[in-house]
Phi, psi and omega in degrees: 000328178295320179297311178303322180296314178296325179294318183291322176295318170301322181284332171292318192290319180295325182288336171283341175279122185289145180276131183289133180293149178290147175294137184295147176273126190266352183203164181281102184295321181294326179294314178292324181292317180301314183294314179297323176296320179291318175305311181295319175300319183295318179297328173293315183286324173294323176302313181294312186291330190260356185301312179296318187286326180299313179299316184298309193269333189234355179071013180218113189291342177260005184305306183286332176294317181293316185298319184291328174301321181290324179294322178296318177299316182296320182298316181294317176301319177299317179306298188293348177270311186289337175301341178280343179284115182298148182292339173301320178300316179296323183286326182290320188254013182304326179284325177293327179289328179293318175293331178288323178296315178304306184301314177300321181291328176293311184299325174296325180289326180280310183233014179285166185261142182263125173225134181055036177089349183247133179260097187230355187243140167263127180284122183241018181082292174289323180207168176259126178273129181268101185305323181304320180296315180292326179299320179296314181294318182292325178287323174298320175298322181285317183302316177305310184295315181295324186288330176291312186291320187238039184295314179300309179304322181297322187278329187271329183217164185289328183305313182293335176285319181282337185298307181303327180290328180291323175295316180302322181297322183295316183291323185290320178303313182294320176295327184280351176276351182283316352263154184213079181289332184297315178295322178295320183293315178302316180292323181296309183299322183292315181301313177298318183295318186292315176300318177299313182296327185282356178106016184288146184302152183298317185292334179292311183305312178296314182301317180290323173299319177298317179297317181291324183293320185296314181297320176294314178304316180297313179300316182295317185288338182277332183254121185300317181301322177290323174297322173299321176300313182293315179297322175296322177300315185287329178207076181298333182280359177281334175215070188292345176250008180242241177305324183268011185296307185301317179290319181296320173297324177293312180295331170294324175302314178297322178295319176297324191289330182049218183280314189250350175092179186262346179108149180305126176093353193251013177304136172271317179306328183284348181290050173082007180264310178270111175297147179054040184296333189261001181241261184284344176246030180292338174292333176293325183283320176301309181296331180282321188273328181248355177078182180297325182292321180294312177300318180302314180300319174295322176297320178300313181300314182297320180298316180294320175298313178299318180299308182300325180287323175293322175299319182294317181298324181292312184298315176300321176294320174300325184271000176091002175273079184291319177300314174301316182301308182294327177288321176294322176295326182290321185291314180302311180295320179300307179303312181298309180298321176298318179296314175303317183288314180303308183289330178294317179296317182289339176263000183086006179278337181228159175290151178297141184231354179071029177259146181279162169267114191316120175077352189244316184286158178286142182154109185294315179305310190295303191293330175295312179294316174302322176298319177299318177301316173295330175296321178298318177295322184290325177290323173301312176300320176299310177298326179297320184289345177278343177287125178285137186292145177286156179302337176278350188280134178302332177292323178296316181300316184293323179293325176291325173305317183289322178293319178293330180294324185265002182293126184289141179284147184270000000 
């Protein structure tokens, strides 16, 4: 009995001691974790896919891997730096960021470095900056600001609908001079989606899509190399050692991988058969080494990442932070569409476009800019958590219930 009595006394004492509330979570831990996991997985796959070409070009099979690791470190530093920038800053300077994007694209045409027939990179000494990647982020920052400033005009007349398309057209012309049709398509799709979310009329939406498709078909028709890509996409086996070579090698990688893959590091197609194995076609190497299940797992992780980004955008819109909401929506749509195009091109579902697989493909500009974009989303999420929930908010009621549960009895 004495033991039971002492136990009841101790239990009473513990009940009288108030439970200290947990420290509030100030950021989306899952979003940050997914980003870091994708970066790490990307580095592993870049290391595997780049060893043959790295040995051939630099005499060191780990040269590209080490360089990509440096890019990842820079990306993480950029992420934790940019997350300190308030969204007010992005909203205040979004027009200046647009001007910076235009200047970068002009500089590329004037002093840029040409690789594989495309002038897309600005030499910065330590690495070459792909201006189009920066231009995408800055344009989306501007577009979000425009939709907030001119929302009523957008809904009321065609002029408000056409203004952002005019800005997009200027950037598209500069990008097509490089040429970089893939980036133009990504920006166009994201622009169309944002205008639709902002409340554009259905007929405007349909007309814009029809105009965009007509423009893309015209651009493909006028450029022989683009026509070769389309014909190779339609029937790559008609010319497996010519225009269809890259796609047929990619399809062979998918076929070799089957369900479970050949094992990490055991890809055959990366052995100087599949061009751009560590960049645009890294998804094929993932499928060959880790199989369909490995690639499916990667797509699921990407899907969860996009879902959480769009969820942040939705919450921002609900709280009245429309600039943050549109910006998060743009980033989510951008990531989702680029993943779709990259994997679609490597599987033969779409013509090749030269777009990286976000956080996975080798490329300093790509991984740094995507990291900055994720930093923006994390900042939006942080600022949302600083807003006190309203009494009618279910989460507020849930918090009150939890506090009542731990309230000591009088």
